[in-house]
Coordinates of C-alpha atoms and ligand atoms in Angstrom, one line a residue:
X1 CA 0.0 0.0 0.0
X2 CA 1.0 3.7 -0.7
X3 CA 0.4 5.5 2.7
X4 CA 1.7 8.2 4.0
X5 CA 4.1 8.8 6.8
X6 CA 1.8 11.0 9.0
X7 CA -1.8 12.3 8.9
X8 CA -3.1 15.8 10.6
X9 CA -6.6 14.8 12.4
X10 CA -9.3 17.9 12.5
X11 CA -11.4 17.6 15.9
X12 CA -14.4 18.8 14.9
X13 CA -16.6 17.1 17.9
X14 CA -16.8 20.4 20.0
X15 CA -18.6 21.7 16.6
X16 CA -20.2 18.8 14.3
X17 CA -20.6 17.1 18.0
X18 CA -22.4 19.4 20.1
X19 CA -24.5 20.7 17.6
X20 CA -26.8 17.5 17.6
X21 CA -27.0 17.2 21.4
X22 CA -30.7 17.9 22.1
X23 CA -29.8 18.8 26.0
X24 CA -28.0 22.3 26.3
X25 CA -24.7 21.4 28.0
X26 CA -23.2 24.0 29.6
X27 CA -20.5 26.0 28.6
X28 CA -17.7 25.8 31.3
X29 CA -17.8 22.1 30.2
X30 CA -17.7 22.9 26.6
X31 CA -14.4 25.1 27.9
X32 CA -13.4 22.7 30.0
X33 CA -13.6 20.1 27.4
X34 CA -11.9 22.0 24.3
X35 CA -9.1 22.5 27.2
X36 CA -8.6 19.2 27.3
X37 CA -8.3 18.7 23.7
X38 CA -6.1 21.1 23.6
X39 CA -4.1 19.0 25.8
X40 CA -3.7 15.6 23.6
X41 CA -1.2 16.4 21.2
X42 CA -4.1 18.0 18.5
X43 CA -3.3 21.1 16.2
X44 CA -6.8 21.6 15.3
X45 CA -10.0 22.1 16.9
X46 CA -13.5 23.1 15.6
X47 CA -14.7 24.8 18.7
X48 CA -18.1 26.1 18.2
X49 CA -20.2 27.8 15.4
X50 CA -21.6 31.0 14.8
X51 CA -25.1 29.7 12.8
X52 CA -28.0 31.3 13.9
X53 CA -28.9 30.2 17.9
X54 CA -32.4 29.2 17.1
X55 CA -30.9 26.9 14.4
X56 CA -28.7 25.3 16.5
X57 CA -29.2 26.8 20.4
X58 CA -26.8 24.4 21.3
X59 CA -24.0 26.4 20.2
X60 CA -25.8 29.9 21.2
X61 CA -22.7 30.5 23.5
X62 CA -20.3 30.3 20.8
X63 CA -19.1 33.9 21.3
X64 CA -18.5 32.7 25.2
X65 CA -16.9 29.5 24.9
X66 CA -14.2 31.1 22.3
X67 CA -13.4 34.1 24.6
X68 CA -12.8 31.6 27.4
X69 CA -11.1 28.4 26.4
X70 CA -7.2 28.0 27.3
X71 CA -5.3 28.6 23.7
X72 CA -2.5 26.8 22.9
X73 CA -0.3 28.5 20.4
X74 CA 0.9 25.2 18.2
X75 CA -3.4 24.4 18.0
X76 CA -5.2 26.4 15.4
X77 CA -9.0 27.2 17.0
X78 CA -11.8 27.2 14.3
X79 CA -15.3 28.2 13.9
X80 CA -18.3 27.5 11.5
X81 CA -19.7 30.8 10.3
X82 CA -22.2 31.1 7.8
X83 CA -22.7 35.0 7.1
X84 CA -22.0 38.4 8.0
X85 CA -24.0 38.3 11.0
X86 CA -21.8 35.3 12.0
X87 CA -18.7 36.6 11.4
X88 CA -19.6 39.9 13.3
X89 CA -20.1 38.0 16.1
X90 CA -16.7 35.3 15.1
X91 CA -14.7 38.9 15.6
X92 CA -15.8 39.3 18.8
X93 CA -13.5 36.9 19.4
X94 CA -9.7 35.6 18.6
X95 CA -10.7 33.1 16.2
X96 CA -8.0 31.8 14.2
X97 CA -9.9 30.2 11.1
X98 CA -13.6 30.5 9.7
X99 CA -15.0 27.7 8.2
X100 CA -17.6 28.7 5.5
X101 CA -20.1 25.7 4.5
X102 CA -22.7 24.6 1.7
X103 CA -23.6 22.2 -0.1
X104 CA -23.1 20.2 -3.5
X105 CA -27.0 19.5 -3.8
X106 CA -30.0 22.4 -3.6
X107 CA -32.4 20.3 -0.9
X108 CA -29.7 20.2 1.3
X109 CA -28.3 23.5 1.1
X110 CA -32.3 25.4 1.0
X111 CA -32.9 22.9 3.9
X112 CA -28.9 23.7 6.0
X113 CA -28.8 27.3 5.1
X114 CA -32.0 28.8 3.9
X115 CA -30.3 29.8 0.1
X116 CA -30.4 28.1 -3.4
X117 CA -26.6 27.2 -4.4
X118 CA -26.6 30.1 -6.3
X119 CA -27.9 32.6 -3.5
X120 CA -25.0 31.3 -1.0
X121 CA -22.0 32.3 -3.9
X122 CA -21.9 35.9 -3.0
X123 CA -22.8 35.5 0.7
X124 CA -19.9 33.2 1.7
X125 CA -18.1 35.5 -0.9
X126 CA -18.2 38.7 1.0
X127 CA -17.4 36.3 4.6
X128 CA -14.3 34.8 3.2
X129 CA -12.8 38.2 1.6
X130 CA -13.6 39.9 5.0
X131 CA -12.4 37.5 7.2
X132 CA -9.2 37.5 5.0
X133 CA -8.9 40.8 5.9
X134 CA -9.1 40.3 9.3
X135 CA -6.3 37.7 8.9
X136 CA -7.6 34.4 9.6
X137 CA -7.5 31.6 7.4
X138 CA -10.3 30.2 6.0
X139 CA -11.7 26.9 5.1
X140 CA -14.5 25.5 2.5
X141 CA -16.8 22.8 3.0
X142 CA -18.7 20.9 0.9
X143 CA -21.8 19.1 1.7
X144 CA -23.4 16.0 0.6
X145 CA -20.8 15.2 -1.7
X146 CA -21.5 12.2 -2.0
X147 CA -25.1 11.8 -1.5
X148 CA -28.0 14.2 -0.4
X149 CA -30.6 13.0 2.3
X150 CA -32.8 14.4 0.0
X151 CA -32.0 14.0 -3.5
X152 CA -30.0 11.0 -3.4
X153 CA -27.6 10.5 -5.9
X154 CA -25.6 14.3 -6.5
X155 CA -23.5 14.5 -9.8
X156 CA -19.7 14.8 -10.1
X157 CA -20.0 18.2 -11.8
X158 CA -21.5 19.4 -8.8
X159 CA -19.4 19.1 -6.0
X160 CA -16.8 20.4 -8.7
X161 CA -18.9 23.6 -9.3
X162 CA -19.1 23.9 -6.1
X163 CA -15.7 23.2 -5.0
X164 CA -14.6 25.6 -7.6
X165 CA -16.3 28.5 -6.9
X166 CA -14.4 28.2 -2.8
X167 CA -11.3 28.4 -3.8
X168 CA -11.7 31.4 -6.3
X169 CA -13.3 33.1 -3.1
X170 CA -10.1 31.9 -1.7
X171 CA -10.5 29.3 1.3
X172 CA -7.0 27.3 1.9
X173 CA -8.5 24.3 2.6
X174 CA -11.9 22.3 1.2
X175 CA -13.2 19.9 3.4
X176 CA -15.3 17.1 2.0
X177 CA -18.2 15.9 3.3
X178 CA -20.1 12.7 3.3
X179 CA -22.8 14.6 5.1
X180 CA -25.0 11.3 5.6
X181 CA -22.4 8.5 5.8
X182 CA -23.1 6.9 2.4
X183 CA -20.1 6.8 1.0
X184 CA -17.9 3.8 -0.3
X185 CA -14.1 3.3 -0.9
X186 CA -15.0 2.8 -4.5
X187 CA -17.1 6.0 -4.7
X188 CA -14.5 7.7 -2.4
X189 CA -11.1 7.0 -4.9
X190 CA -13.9 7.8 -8.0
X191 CA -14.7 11.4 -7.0
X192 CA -10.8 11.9 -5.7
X193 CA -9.8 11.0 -8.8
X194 CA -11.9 14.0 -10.5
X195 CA -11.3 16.8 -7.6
X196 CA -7.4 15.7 -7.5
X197 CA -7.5 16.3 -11.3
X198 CA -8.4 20.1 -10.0
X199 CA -6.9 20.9 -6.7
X200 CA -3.6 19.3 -5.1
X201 CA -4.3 16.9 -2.0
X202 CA -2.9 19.4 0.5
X203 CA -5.5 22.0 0.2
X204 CA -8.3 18.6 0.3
X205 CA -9.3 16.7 3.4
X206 CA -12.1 14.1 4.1
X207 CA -15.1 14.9 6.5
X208 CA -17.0 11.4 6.8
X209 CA -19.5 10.6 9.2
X210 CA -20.0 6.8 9.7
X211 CA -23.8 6.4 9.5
X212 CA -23.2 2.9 7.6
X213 CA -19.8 2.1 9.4
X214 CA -18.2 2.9 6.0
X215 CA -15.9 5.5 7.7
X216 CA -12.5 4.1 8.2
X217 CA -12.6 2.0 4.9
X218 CA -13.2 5.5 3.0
X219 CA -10.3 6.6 4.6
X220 CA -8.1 4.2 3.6
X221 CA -9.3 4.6 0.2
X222 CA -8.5 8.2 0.7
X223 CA -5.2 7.4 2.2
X224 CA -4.4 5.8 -0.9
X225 CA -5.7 8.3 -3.2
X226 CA -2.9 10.8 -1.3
X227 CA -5.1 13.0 1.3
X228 CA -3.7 13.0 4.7
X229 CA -6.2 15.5 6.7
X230 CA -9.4 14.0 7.6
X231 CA -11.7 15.8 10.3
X232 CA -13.4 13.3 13.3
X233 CA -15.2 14.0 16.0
X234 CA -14.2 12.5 19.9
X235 CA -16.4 9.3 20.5
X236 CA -18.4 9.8 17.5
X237 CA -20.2 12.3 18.7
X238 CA -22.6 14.2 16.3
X239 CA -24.5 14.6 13.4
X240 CA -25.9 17.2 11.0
X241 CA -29.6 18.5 12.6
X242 CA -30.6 19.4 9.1
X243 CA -29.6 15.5 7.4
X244 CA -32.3 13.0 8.4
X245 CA -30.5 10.0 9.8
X246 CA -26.9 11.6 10.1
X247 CA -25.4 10.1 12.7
X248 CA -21.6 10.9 14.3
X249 CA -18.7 11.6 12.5
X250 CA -15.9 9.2 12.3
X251 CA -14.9 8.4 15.5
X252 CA -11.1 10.4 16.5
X253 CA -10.6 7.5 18.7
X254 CA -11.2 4.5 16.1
X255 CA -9.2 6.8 13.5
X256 CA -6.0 7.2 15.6
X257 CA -6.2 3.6 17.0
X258 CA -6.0 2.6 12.6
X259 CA -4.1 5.3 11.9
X260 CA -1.2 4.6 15.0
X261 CA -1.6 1.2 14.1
X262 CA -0.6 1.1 10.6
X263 CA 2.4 3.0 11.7
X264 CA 1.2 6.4 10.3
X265 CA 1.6 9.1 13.0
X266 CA -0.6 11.7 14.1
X267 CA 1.0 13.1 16.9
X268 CA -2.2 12.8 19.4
X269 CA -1.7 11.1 23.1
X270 CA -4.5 8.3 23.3
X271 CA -4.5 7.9 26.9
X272 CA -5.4 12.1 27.4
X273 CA -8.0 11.5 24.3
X274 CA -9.9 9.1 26.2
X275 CA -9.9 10.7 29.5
X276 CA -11.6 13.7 27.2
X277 CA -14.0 11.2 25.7
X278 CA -15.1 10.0 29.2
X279 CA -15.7 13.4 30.7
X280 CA -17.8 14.6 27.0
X281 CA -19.7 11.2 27.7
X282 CA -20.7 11.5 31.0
X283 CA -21.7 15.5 30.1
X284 CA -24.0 14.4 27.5
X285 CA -25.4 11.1 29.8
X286 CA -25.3 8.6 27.4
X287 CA -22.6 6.3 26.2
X288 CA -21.0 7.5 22.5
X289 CA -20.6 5.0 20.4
X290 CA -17.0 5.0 18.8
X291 CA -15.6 1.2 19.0
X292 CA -12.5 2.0 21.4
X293 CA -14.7 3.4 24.0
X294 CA -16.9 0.3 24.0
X295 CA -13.6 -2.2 24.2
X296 CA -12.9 0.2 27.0
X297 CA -16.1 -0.1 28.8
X298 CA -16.5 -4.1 28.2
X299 CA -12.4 -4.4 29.4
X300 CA -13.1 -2.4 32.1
X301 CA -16.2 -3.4 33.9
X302 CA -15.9 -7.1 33.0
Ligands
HMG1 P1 -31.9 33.0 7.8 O1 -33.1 32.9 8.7 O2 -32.1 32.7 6.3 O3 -31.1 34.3 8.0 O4 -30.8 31.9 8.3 P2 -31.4 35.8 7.5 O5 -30.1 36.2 6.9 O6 -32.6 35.9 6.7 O7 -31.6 36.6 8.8 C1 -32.7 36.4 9.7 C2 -32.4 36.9 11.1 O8 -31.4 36.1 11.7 C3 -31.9 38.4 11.1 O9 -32.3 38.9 12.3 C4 -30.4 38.1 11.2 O10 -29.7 39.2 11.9 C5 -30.3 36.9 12.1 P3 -33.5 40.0 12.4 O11 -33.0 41.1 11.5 O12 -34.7 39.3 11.8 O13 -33.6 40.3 13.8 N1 -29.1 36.1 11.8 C6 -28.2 35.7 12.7 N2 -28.1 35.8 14.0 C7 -27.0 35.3 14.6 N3 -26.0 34.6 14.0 C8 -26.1 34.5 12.7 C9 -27.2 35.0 12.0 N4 -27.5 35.0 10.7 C10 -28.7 35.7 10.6 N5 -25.1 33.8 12.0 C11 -28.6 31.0 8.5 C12 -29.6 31.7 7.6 C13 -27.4 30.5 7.6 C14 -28.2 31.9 9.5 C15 -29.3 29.8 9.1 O14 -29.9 29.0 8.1 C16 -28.4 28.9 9.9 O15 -27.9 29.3 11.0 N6 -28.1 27.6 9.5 C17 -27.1 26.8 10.1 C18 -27.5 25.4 10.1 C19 -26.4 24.6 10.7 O16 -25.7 25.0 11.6 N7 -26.3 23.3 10.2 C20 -25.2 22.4 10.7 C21 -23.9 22.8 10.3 S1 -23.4 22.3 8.6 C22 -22.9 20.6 8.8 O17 -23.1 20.1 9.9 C23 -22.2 19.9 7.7 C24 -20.7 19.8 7.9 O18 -20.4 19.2 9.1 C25 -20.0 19.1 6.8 C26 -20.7 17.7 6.4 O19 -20.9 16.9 7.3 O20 -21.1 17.6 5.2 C27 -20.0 21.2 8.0
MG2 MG1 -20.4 17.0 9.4

């Protein structure tokens, strides 16, 4: 197998996470917990998002939970924001990346964002060349890239279009999403193989949830294909509100625990990445379901 040496892992739990938690949990343990992220070897963490609070109240104390967390200078500290309104509020703090967001198909986008594909162009536009300006980086996602919750099957040429129009705004980074964990390895090296034919692997990563429990065999696929970023979320925690059926991302835990094992490194401590897990799980009251926590619990209590 071709594999790289090392992989960079996005935590995008605190974000992607929370924001399908129906309970409000409070926000000195959303601090507490990003502070102990910060302390198991990650460089990035998707803290929070600055949608609109009735869309997602969880994450109504975004502005809060920023201002207060513990920053660790090697750890860049990111953000969803979706418009103006959101990156007025994103300035109110010390950000260090916003992450604008749409998606490949029309249902999903008029259903995540309230705009037709076309609408949400000059929107995320005008937030990417003003948060330039204010000097953070910015990254891209992609939605439903490869399916739609409500559309099923979305075209190639979309994601592309899509895709394309991001980086002329001028994000660094597009993440893609397999928003409702249909994806396969074979569908996975299939649409690489078109946006690598575009854009070089270092400004792509992977964003897969695993709804199906596809989620580590796409990334191996993707592994091979030459990508080496790939965004997770602690435990498995999360899910899109606005995707039907869009259960947790791919699991940080299960990732490293392939990732480590196959002797490619990514520079995170497992033993301080499950002592985060446990305290997120016992916060939310219900046990997450990435694999190494249950071989923890069954090892444990048996
Ligand atoms: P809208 O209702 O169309 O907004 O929502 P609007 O521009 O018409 O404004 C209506 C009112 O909302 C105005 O207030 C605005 O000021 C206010 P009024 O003048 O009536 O008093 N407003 C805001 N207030 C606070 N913060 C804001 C904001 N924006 C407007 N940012 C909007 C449009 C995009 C805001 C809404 O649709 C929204 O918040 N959607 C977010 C949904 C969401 O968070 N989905 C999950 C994240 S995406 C995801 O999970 C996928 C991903 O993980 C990748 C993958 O898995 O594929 C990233
Ligand atoms: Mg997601």
């Amino acid at each position: 197998m071709n594999l790289p040496n090392s992989v960079t892992i996005k935590e995008v739990g605190p974000r992607d996470g929370l924001q399908n938690e129906k309970v409000f949990i409070d926000t000195q343990d959303k601090i507490d917990w990003v502070n102990q992220l910060s302390e198991t070897g990650l460089s990035y963490i998707e803290v929070t998002s600055f949608v609109h609070p009735k869309w997602i109240p969880q994450l109504k104390d975004a502005v809060h939970v920023l201002k207060q967390i513990k920053r660790k200078k090697t750890i860049t500290y990111a953000a969803l924001v979706p418009n103006m309104k959101g990156l007025e509020r994103a300035l109110e703090t010390d950000v260090d990346e916003c992450s604008v967001f749409m998606s490949a198909s029309e249902s999903h986008n008029m259903k995540n964002i309230n705009k037709t594909i076309d609408g949400t162009f000059p929107v995320l536009n005008e937030v990417v060349a003003a948060s330039l300006k204010e000097n953070k980086t910015v990254r891209g996602y992609v939605s439903t890239v490869f399916g739609c919750p409500y559309e099923g099957n979305v075209p190639i040429d979309a994601v592309l279009h899509v895709s394309e129009n991001l980086f002329e705004m001028g994000i660094s980074e597009l993440s893609l999403g397999d928003t409702i964990g249909v994806a396969n390895p074979r569908q996975v090296e299939q649409v690489l193989e078109e946006v690598l034919k575009r854009f070089p692997s270092d400004k792509l990563a992977m964003h897969f949830h695993n709804t199906r429990g596809t989620a580590l065999a796409n990334v191996l696929a993707s592994l091979q294909m030459g990508i080496t970023k790939f965004d997770s979320s602690l435990g498995g925690l999360g899910g899109c509100p606005y995707a039907p059926g869009a259960s947790g991302n791919l699991a940080t835990d299960d990732l490293i625990y392939m990732l480590e094992g196959m002797g490619i490194t990514t520079g995170i401590q497992a033993d301080k990445l499950l002592k985060a897990s446990q305290f997120i799980e016992a916060k939310i009251n219900k046990p997450l379901p990435s694999h190494s926590l249950q071989v923890h619990r069954a090892t444990c209590y048996s």
